[in-house]
Each structure stands twice: as structure tokens, then as C-alpha cells.
Coordinates of C-alpha atoms in Angstrom, one line a residue:
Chain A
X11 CA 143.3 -91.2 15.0
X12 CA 143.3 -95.1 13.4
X13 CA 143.8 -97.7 15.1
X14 CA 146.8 -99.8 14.4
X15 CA 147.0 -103.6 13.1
X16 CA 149.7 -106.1 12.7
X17 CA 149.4 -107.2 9.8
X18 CA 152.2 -109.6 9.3
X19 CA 155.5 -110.8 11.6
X20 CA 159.0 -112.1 10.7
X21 CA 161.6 -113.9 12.5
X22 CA 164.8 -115.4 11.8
X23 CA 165.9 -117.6 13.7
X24 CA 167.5 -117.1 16.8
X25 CA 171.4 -118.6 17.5
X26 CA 174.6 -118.3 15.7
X27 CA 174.3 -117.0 12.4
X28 CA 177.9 -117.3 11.2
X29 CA 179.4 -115.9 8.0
X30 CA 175.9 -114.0 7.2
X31 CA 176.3 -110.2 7.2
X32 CA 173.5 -107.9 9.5
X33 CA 171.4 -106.9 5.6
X34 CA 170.6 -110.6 5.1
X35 CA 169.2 -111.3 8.5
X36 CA 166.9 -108.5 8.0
X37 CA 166.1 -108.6 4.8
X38 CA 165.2 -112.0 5.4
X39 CA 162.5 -111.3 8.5
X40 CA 161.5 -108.8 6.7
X41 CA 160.6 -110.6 3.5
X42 CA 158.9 -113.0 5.6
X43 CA 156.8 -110.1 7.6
X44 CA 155.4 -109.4 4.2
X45 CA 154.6 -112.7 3.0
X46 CA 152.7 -113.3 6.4
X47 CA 151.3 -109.9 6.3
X48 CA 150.0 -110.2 2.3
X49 CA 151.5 -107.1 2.0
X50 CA 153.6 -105.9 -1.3
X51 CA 156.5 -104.1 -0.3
X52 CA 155.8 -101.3 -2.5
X53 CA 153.4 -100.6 -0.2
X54 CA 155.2 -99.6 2.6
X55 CA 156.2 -96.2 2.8
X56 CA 158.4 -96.2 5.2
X57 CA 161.5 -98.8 7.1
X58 CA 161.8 -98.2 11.1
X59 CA 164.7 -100.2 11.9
X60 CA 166.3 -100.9 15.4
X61 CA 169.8 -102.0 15.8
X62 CA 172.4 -100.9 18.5
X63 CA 175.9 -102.1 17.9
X64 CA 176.2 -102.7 14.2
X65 CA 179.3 -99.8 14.2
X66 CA 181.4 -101.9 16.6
X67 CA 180.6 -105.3 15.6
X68 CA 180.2 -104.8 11.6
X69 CA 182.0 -101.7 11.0
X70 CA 178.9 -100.4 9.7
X71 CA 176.8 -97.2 10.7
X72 CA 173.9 -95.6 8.7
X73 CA 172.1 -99.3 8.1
X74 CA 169.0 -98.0 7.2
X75 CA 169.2 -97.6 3.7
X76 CA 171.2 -100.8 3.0
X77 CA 168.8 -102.6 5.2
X78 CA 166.1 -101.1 3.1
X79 CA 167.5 -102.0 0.0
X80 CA 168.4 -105.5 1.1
X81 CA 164.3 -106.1 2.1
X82 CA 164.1 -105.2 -1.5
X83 CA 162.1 -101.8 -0.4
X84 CA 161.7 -98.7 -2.2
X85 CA 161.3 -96.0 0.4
X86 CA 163.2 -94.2 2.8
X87 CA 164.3 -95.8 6.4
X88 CA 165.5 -94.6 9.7
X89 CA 167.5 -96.5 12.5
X90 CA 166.7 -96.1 16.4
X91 CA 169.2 -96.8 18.5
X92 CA 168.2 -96.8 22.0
X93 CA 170.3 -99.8 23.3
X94 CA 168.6 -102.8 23.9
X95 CA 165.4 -100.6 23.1
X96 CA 166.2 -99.8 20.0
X97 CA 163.4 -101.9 18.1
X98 CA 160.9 -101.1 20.8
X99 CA 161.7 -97.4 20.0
X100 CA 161.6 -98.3 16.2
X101 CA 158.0 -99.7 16.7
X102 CA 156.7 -97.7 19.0
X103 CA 157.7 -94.4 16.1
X104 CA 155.7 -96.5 13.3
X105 CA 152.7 -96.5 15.3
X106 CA 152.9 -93.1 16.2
X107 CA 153.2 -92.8 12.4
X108 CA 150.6 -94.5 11.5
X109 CA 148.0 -93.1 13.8
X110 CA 148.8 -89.7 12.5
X111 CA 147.5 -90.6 9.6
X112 CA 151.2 -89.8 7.7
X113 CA 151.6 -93.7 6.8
X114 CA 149.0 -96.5 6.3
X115 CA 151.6 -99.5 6.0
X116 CA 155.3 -99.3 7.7
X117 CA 158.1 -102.0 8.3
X118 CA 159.3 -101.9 11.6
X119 CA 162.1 -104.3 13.4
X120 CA 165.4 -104.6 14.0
X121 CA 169.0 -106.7 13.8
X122 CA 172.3 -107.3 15.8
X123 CA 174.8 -109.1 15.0
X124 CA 176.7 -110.1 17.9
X125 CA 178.4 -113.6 17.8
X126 CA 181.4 -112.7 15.4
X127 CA 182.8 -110.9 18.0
X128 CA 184.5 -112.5 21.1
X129 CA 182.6 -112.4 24.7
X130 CA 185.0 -109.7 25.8
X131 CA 184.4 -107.9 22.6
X132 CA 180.9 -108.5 23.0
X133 CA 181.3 -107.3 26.6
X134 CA 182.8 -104.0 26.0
X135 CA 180.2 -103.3 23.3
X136 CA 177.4 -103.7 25.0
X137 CA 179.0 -101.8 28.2
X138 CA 178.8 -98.3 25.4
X139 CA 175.6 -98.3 26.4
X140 CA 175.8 -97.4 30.4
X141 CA 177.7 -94.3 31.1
X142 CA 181.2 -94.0 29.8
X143 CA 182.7 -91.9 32.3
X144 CA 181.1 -93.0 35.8
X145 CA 180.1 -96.4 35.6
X146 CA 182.5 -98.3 32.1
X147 CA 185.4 -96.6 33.6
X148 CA 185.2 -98.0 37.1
X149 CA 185.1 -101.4 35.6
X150 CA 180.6 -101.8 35.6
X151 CA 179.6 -104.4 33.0
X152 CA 176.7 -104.9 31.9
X153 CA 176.1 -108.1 34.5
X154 CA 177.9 -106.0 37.2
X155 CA 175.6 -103.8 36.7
X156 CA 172.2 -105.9 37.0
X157 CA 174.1 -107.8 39.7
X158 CA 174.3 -104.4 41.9
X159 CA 170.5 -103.7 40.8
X160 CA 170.2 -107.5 41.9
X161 CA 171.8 -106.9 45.0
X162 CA 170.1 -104.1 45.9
X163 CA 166.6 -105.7 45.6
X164 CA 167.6 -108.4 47.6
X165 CA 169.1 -106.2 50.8
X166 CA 165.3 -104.1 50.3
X167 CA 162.5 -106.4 49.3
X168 CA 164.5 -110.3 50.0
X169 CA 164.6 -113.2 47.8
X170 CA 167.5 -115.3 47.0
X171 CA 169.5 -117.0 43.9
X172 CA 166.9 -119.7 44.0
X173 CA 164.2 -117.7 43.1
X174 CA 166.0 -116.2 40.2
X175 CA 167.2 -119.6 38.8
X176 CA 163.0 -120.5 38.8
X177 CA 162.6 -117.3 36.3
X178 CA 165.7 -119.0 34.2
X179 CA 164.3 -122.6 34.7
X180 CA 160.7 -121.1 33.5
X181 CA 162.2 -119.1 30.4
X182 CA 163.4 -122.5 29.2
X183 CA 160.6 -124.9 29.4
X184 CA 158.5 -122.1 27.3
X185 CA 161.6 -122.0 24.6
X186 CA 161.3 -126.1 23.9
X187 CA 158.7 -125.9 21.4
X188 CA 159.8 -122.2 19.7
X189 CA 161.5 -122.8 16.6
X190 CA 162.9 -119.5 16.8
X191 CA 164.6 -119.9 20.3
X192 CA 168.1 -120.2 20.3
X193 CA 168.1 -122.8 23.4
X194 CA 165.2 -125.5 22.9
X195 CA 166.1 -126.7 25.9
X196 CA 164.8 -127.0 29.6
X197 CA 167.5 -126.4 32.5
X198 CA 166.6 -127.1 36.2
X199 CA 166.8 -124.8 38.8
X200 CA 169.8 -127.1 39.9
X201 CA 171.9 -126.5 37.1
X202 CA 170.9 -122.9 37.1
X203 CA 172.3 -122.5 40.7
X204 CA 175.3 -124.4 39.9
X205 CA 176.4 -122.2 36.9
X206 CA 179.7 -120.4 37.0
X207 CA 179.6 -117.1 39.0
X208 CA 179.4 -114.2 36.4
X209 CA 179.1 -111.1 38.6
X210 CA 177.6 -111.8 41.9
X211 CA 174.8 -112.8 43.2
X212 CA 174.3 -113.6 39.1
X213 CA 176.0 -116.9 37.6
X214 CA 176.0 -117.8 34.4
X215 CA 172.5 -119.4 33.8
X216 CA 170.8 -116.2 35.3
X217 CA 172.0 -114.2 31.7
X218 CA 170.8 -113.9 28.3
X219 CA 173.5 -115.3 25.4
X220 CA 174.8 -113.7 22.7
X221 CA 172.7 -113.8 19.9
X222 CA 172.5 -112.9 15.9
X223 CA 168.9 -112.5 14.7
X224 CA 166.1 -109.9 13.2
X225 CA 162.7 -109.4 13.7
X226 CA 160.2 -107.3 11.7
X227 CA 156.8 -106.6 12.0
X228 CA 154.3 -104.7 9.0
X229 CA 152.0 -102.4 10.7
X230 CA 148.6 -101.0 8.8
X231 CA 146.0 -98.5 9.6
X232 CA 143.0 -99.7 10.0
X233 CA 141.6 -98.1 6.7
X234 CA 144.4 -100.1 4.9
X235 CA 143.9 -103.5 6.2
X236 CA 140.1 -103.2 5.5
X237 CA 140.4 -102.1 2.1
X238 CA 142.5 -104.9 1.5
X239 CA 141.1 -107.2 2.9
X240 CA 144.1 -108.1 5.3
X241 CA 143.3 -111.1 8.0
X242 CA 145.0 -108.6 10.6
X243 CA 142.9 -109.6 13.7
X244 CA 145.4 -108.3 16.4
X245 CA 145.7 -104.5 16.9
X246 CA 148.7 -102.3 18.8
X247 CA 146.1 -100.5 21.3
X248 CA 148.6 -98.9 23.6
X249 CA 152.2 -97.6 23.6
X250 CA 154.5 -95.9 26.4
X251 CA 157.9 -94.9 26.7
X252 CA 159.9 -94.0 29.9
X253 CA 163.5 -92.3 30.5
X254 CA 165.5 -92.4 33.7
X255 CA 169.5 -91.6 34.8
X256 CA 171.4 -93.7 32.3
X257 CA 174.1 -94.4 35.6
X258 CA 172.3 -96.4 38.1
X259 CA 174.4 -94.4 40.7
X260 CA 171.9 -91.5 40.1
X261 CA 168.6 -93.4 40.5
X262 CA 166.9 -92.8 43.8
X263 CA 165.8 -96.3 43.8
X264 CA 168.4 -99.2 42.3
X265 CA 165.8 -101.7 43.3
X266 CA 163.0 -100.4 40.7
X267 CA 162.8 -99.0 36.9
X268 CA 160.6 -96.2 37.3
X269 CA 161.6 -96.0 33.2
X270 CA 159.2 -99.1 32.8
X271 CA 156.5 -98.0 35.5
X272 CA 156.4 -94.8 33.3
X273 CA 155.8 -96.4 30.3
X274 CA 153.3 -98.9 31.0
X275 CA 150.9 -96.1 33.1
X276 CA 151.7 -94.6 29.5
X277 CA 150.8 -97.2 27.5
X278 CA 148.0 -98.5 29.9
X279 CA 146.1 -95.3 29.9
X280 CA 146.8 -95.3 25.8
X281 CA 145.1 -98.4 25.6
X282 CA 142.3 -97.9 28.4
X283 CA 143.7 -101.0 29.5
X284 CA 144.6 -102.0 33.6
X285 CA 147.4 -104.2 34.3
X286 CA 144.9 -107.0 35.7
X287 CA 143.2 -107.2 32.1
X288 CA 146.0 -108.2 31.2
X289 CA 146.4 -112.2 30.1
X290 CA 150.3 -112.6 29.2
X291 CA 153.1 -110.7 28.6
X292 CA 156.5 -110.3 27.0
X293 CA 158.9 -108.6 29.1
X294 CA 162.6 -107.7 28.7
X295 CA 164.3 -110.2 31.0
X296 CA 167.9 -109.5 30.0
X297 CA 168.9 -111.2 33.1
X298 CA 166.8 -112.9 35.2
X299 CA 166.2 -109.9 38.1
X300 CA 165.4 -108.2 35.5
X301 CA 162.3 -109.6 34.8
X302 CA 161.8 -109.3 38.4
X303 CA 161.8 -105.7 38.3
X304 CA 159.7 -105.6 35.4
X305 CA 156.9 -107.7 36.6
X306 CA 156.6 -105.6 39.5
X307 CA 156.7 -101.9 37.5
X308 CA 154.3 -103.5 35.2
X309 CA 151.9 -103.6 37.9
X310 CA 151.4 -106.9 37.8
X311 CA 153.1 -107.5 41.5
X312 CA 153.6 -105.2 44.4
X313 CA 157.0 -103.9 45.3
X314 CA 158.7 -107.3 46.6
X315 CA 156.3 -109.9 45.4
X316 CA 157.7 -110.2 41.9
X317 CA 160.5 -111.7 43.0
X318 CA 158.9 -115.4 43.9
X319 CA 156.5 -115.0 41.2
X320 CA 158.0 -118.0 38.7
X321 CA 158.7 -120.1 42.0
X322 CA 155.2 -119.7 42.7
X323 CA 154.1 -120.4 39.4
X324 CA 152.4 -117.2 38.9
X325 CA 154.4 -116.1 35.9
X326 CA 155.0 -120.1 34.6
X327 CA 152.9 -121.3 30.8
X328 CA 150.2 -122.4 33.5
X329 CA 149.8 -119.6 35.8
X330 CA 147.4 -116.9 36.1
X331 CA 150.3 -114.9 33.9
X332 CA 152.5 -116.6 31.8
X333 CA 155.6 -114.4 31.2
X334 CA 157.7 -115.1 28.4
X335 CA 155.6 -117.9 26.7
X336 CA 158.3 -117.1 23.7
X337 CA 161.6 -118.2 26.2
X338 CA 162.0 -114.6 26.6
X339 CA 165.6 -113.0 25.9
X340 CA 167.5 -115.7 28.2
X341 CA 166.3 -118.4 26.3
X342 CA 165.0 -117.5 22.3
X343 CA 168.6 -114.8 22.6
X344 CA 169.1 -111.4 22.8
X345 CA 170.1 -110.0 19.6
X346 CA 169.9 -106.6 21.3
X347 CA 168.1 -103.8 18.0
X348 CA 166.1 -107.0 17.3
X349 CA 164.5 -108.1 20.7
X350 CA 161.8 -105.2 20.5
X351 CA 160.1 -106.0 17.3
X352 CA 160.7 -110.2 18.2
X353 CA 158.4 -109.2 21.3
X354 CA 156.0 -107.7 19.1
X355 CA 156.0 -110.8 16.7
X356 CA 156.6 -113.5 19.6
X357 CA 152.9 -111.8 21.4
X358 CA 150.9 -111.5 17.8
X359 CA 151.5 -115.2 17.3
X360 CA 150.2 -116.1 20.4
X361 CA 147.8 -114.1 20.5
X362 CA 146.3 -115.1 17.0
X363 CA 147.0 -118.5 18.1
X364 CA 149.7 -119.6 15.7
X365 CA 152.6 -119.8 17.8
X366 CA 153.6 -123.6 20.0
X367 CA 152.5 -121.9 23.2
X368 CA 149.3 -120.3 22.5
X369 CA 147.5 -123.4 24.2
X370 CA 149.0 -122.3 26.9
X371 CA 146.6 -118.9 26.3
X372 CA 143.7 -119.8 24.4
X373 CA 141.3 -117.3 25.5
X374 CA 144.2 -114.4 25.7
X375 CA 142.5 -111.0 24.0
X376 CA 144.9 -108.7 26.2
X377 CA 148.7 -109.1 25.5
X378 CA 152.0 -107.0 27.2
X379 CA 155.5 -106.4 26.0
X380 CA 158.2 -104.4 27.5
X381 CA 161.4 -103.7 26.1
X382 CA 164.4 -101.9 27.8
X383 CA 167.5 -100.1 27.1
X384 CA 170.2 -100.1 29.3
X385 CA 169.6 -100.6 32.9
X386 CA 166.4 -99.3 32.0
X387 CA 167.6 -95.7 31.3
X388 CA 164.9 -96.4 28.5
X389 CA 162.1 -98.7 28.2
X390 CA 159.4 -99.0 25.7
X391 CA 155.7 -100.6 26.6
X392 CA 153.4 -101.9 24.0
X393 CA 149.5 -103.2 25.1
X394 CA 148.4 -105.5 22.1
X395 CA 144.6 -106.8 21.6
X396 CA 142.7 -108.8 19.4
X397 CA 140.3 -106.9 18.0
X398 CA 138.0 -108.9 16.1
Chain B
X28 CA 195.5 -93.6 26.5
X29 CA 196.2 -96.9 24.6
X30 CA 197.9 -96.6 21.0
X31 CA 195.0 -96.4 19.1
X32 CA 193.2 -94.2 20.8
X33 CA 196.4 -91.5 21.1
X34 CA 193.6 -88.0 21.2
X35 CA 191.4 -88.9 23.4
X36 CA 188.1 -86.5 23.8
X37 CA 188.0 -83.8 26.1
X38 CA 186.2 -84.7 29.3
X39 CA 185.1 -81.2 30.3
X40 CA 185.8 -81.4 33.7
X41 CA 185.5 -85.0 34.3
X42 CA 189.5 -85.4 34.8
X43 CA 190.1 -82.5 37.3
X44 CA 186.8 -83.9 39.5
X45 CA 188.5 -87.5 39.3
X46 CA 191.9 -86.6 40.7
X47 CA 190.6 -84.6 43.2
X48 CA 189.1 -87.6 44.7
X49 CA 192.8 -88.2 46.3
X50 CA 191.9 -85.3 48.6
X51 CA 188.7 -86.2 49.5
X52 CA 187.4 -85.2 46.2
X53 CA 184.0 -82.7 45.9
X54 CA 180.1 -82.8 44.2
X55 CA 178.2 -80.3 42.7
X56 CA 175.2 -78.7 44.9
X57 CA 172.5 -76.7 43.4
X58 CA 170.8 -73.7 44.6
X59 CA 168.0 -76.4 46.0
X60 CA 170.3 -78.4 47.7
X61 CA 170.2 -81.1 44.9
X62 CA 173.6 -83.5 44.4
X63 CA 175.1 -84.2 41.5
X64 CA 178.5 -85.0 39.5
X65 CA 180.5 -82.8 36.9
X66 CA 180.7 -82.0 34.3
X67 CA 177.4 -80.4 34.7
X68 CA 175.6 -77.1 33.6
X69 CA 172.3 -77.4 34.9
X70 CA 170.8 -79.6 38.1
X71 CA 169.6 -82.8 37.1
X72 CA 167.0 -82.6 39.5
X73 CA 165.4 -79.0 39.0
X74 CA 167.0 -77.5 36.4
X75 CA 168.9 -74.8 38.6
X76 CA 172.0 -73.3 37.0
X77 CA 173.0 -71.6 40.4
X78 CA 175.5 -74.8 40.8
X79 CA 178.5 -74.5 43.4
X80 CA 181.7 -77.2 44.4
X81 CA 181.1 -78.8 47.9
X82 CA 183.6 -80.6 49.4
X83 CA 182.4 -84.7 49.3
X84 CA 181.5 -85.9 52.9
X85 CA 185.3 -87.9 53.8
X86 CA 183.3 -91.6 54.4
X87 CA 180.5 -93.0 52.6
X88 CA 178.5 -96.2 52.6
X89 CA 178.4 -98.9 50.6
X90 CA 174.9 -98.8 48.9
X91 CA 175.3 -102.2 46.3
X92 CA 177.9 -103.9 44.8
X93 CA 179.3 -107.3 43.2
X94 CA 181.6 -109.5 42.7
X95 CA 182.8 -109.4 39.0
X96 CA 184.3 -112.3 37.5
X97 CA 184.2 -112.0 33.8
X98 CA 186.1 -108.2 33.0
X99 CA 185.4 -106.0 30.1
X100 CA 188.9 -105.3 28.1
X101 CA 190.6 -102.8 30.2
X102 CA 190.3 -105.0 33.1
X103 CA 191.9 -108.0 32.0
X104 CA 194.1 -108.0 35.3
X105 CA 191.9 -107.5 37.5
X106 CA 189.1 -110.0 37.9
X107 CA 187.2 -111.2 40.7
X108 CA 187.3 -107.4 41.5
X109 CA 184.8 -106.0 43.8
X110 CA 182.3 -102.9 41.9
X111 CA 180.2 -101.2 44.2
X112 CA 177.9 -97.7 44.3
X113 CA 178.8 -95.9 47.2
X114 CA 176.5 -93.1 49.2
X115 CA 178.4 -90.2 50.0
X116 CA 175.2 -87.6 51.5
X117 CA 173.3 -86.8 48.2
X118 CA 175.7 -88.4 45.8
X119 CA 176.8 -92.2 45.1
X120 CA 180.0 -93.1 43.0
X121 CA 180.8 -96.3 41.2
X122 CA 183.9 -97.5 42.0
X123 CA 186.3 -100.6 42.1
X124 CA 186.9 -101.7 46.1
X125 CA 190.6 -102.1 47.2
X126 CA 191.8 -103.4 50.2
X127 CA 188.7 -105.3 51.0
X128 CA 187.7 -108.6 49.5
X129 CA 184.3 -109.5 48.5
X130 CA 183.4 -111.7 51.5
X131 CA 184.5 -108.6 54.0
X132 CA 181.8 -105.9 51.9
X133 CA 178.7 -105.6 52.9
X134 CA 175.6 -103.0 52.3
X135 CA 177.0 -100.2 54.9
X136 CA 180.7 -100.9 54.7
X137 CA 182.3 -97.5 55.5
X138 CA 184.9 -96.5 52.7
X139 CA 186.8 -93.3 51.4
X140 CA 187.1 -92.4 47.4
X141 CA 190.5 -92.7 46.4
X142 CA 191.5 -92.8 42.9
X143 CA 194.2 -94.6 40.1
X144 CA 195.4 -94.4 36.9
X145 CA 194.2 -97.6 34.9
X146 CA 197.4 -98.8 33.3
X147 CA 195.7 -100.7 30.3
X148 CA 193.3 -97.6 29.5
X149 CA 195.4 -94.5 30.5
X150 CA 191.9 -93.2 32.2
X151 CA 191.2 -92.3 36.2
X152 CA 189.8 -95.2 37.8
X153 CA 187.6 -94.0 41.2
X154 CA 188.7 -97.0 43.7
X155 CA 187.2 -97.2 47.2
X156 CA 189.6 -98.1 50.8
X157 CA 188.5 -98.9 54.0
X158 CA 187.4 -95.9 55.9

């Protein structure tokens, strides 16, 4: 089996991307993957593209091959869609690909375009992903339904709004300096508290925004990067995925993802890697609780300790942890079949030491990023490394 | 169903299990005593296709729920509504609370499964009453 490198990431930015269609967004992260990978795109053999709601919100199914052609590739592509997976999924099937030893070089990412629709629109859209029949008809969206997760945790383990509004607080301050963050802004815990009420306990400013924006990441074999001569120093080293109930009224727990603990034991055990090796991490923080619960099926807190972890500056740029060094999805956006592959390019920046928060890091060799789909129905877990 | 939307998909039992929530309403059981909801084939849990109708216990218990303020379309009437996950023995429904307001729900609030017609979508919408 080879080992996997990144060998170049792309971004565009994050935000409001107005009167551009979902194939340029792409086609423009993945042109700059390429460039930053030194890669020709003749080269890659093969497009892995994430994107959830382009059918709703552009009219427009089977992307792939227009997303292919846009990037100016000549092979054949494939869309995951596994929510706000879908990129992770997308990733996590080139790697697989390229440790087989079918593929040497594939472009893997994602795009959503979100913000031409209205937040009711929006709303419903992103509702397709829970279950249609027992939780979208009886009104659950997609805040109600981390707000009942939310709830839940609070009635089992404790912890208040105020602790959530530190995650949110945190997010921000580490999205200042990202050029790529759609809010380059700090908020105080104050103004997070005193955000409109969106679905209770949640307000406002505990909530991701709606974003347009692609990602794409160009991953090599080992054998590949060597041969030509490819300054690829950061290898994937571990990957997981985990499935659960898709309605949260079927999980025996609504105060854990045991979708994300799955994946991580997964991709921890790929990797030969335990959760206290690890120095940062990139985790799918949706709304705020979710982090939370990720933190804490990560391994990285016990049940019930996740919850003060920001307040206690455990999870902040300088803690033992820092968690979401990019702004995370409440603060760089949520462009849901991009967020995955941003992860992935968000944690090789920092990790080679080229992003405006790897100071915060300097030492990091061991690097995290969890992605989930739904309320964690899916979730997909990537350990990253520097390898040399 | 709204205009355009006039042939809906067939539900495949999902309909009949809905309105028979006015009478108390029933869940699936499995050979192995597992709980689930229609329309189902095979147990979730174990896998057993030995499935039979069991009659839903008449009160549950309010297991989570929230306040929602901003609606999806469908629901443009209704907001702040109370959503909450309901325990009925070895099933929970999602539902919308009547008759209650948010400040008078709590984790544990005893409630019966009742359910509507949405007017906006056409569709069954499960609604919880005070038990």
C-alpha cells in the first residue's frame, strides 16, 4: 500500500459569490490546487468532487463532468453527496484510490452554492438531508435539530449558552487573519449571547452562515511525488468513516455522534495514531454544540468535559488544542460539498506552516479533521502528518 | 399536496401509521423485542424480519425539544412553535407540541401523539397534547 501526500490545496474564497455559477468556483480552486501542487492536470486521472445541493439551488445534477471540464481536466469524475460530508466522502474515496495503487495523482474537493437562494430556501434545502418523513415533516430544521441534540447534552452532561457562545467567540478570533474566511471578524461572547433566538437554546451567533465557495485538494502516491520531485511534505496517514440513524429520534444517545467516534477509532488505528498525539484539529462545527460533540467523540475530552473546553481555553489558538485555527465552519462559512476538502486544505497549510495561524502551531507534526453529514448520520475522519 | 407537487410519492405505509396516531397510534416490534417505525421490512437493530404492529404506549415523555423561531416553508404560520422527540417505551417521535407553550415543556413533560393535516403541505403532521 503507498502512502498518500498532499501535494497541492485550493481555496476560493469564502462569502458571497454572486452572479458566478457552481463550475467557476471550482474550477477556480482547482486550478489553484494544481498550481500549488506543481502538478499538470493531465496528470490527474481522476476528479472526486463533493457537492450536496447543486440540484435545488442551481437546477443542476450530474456536476461532475461539467466540473471536470470547467478545471480544464481530461478524465472522468464522480460526485459524492453525503450532505455536509460530501467532500469528506469525496477525499476520503481518492485516498482509498490512491493506496490501491489504481491512481497516482487525483483531484478531490467540493462546491455549493448557497447564497442565491433565500434563507427559507436555503432552509428547506438543507432540511433534504434529515429524514423526510419523521423529522422535515414535523417541522425539524436543521437548527431545530442541533438545538434538540443541544438540549439534550445540556439536561445529561450540563453547560449553558455561555459556554457555547466561547466556541463561537473562539471560531472568530482564529478567522481575523484567514483570507479565506468569510467573517474576518472577532465577536464577544456578549454579542454572541445576545443574538436573536434561532431555535432554542441556539441564537443566531451559535450557527454557521450561508456560504458559496470550493475547495480542492491534489493528492499523490508517494511513488509519484518522488519521481517528480514534488515538495509534498504532509501525508494523509489515516482515514475513517462512520454511519448512524439519519433521524436523531432513533439514536440511543442524542447527546453523542457515535458516527464520528466510529470514524476517528477508524482513522486513528489507520494511522497508528492516539488522540493525545494529536496537536490541532479541524472539526465540523456546524453549530457551535456541535463541535462540542465532536471534541468529545474525537477523544480528545471525556463525555461532559468538551463542553467548557473553549471557555477554558483548551481548544483556543493558545491552548494545549487549538480547534479550528481556520475559523472553522461558523466563521470561514459553510459551503456545505466544499467544507470537507477546505478542512483538508485549511490543516495542510498549517501544518506546512504557510497558513496566518501556523504560529499558533509551530511544532504541529500531527493534524485532525472531521467532517459530518447531517446530524452526523455520516461523518468522515482524516489524521494528517508531516512526513518529512 | 401543494400545486406543484399534484403526485406525490407513495409513502408505503407511512400515511396509514400517521393517522392512526389519532387513536393512540402503534410501532413496530421485532421478534427480539427491538422498536421501530414503518414502513419497515427488516429490524433496524438485528436484522429480524419476524416484525408485528404493537399498539404505542397512550403517554410518553418528552426526551428533547426546542423552541423554533425561524420555519422551513411549510411552516410559515406557525413560528415560535415547539419541536420535541418524544419516548414512547422503545420508540421516540418527532413532533410539533400543541396546547403547551415552550416555557411550560420540560425534559419529562407527559404528552399523547395526536396528529393534523398540514394545510400548506397537504402532508400528516404528528403533533403532541398534554397527557
Amino acid at each position: 500500500m503507498t502512502g498518500v501526500r498532499v501535494a497541492g490545496v485550493g481555496l476560493t474564497p469564502f462569502g458571497e459569490h454572486a452572479g458566478r455559477t457552481g463550475r467557476d468556483l471550482f474550477a477556480e480552486a482547482a486550478l489553484a490546487a494544481l498550481s500549488d501542487a506543481g502538478v499538470a492536470g493531465d496528470d490527474v486521472e481522476h476528479l472526486n468532487y463533493g457537492n450536496f445541493m447543486g440540484a435545488l439551488a442551481e437546477r443542476q445534477g450530474h456536476q461532475a463532468p461539467i466540473v471536470t471540464e470547467a478545471a480544464g481536466l481530461r478524465c472522468a469524475g464522480t460526485r459524492y453527496e453525503e450532505a455536509c460530508a460530501s467532500a469528506g466522502v469525496a477525499v476520503r474515496e481518492a485516498v482509498r484510490a490512491v493506496r490501491s495503487g489504481e491512481n497516482d495523482v487525483m483531484l478531490a474537493g467540493g462546491m455549493e452554492r448557497m447564497t442565491n437562494l433565500s434563507t427559507a430556501e436555503v432552509t428547506e434545502s438543507l432540511a433534504v438531508a434529515a429524514d423526510e418523513l419523521f423529522e422535515v415533516r414535523a417541522g425539524v430544521t436543521f437548527p431545530g435539530a442541533y438545538a434538540l441534540m443541544a438540549r439534550a447534552y445540556f439536561d445529561e452532561y450540563g453547560g449553558d449558552r455561555e459556554d457555547l457562545a466561547h466556541v463561537a467567540a473562539k471560531n472568530h478570533a482564529n478567522a481575523v487573519n484567514n483570507e479565506y474566511a468569510q467573517y474576518q471578524r472577532e465577536i464577544t461572547v456578549e454579542q454572541a449571547m445576545d443574538s436573536p433566538p434561532v431555535a432554542s437554546p441556539l441564537h443566531l451567533f451559535d450557527a454557521c452562515p450561508i456560504t458559496d465557495g470550493a475547495s480542492a485538494v491534489v493528492l499523490v502516491s508517494e511513488e509519484y511525488a518522488a519521481e517528480h520531485d514534488l515538495d509534498a511534505p504532509v501525508a494523509i496517514t489515516g482515514t475513517g468513516q462512520g454511519g448512524d440513524r439519519a433521524a436523531l429520534q432513533d439514536r440511543t444517545d442524542m447527546a453523542r455522534t457515535p458516527a464520528a467516534a466510529d470514524a476517528a477509532a477508524e482513522a486513528y488505528g489507520d494511522a497508528g495514531v492516539a488522540s493525545d498525539e494529536v496537536d490541532l484539529a479541524e472539526v465540523h462545527d456546524c453549530f457551535t454544540i456541535a463541535e462540542v460533540m465532536a471534541l468529545e467523540a474525537l477523544d480528545f475530552f471525556d463525555p461532559g468535559e468538551g463542553i467548557g473546553a473553549a471557555r477554558r481555553g483548551d481548544t483556543t489558538r493558545d491552548g494545549d488544542l487549538p480547534v479550528n485555527l481556520s475559523g472553522g465552519l461558523k466563521a470561514k462559512g459553510h459551503p456545505v460539498g466544499a467544507t470537507g476538502g477546505s478542512q483538508i486544505a485549511e490543516m495542510t497549510r498549517l501544518l506546512r506552516g504557510d497558513h496566518p495561524n501556523s504560529d499558533a502551531v509551530p511544532d504541529a507534526t500531527v493534524g485532525l479533521t472531521h467532517n459530518a453529514g447531517g446530524t452526523v448520520a455520516s461523518a468522515v475522519v482524516h489524521v494528517l502528518e508531516v512526513a518529512e | 399536496m401543494s400545486e406543484s407537487d399534484p403526485d406525490p410519492p407513495a409513502n408505503t405505509g407511512y400515511d396509514e401509521w400517521a393517522d392512526a396516531l389519532a387513536d393512540g397510534g402503534y410501532f413496530i416490534e421485532c421478534a427480539n423485542g427491538h422498536g421501530s417505525l414503518p414502513p419497515r421490512r427488516v429490524c433496524p437493530d438485528c436484522g429480524s424480519t419476524d416484525l408485528s404492529e404493537e399498539p404505542l404506549p397512550e403517554t410518553g415523555e418528552v426526551a428533547t425539544f426546542s423552541e423554533v423561531h425561524v420555519a422551513p416553508s411549510g411552516f410559515g404560520e406557525e413560528p415560535p412553535y415547539v419541536t420535541a422527540v418524544v419516548g414512547f417505551g422503545s420508540v421516540r417521535l418527532t413532533g410539533i407540541v400543541r396546547d403547551l407553550s415552550a416555557e411550560e415543556v420540560e425534559i419529562g413533560t407527559a404528552v399523547r401523539p395526536d396528529v393534523e393535516r398540514n394545510d400548506a403541505t397537504g402532508n400528516r403532521l404528528i403533533v403532541f397534547r398534554p397527557a
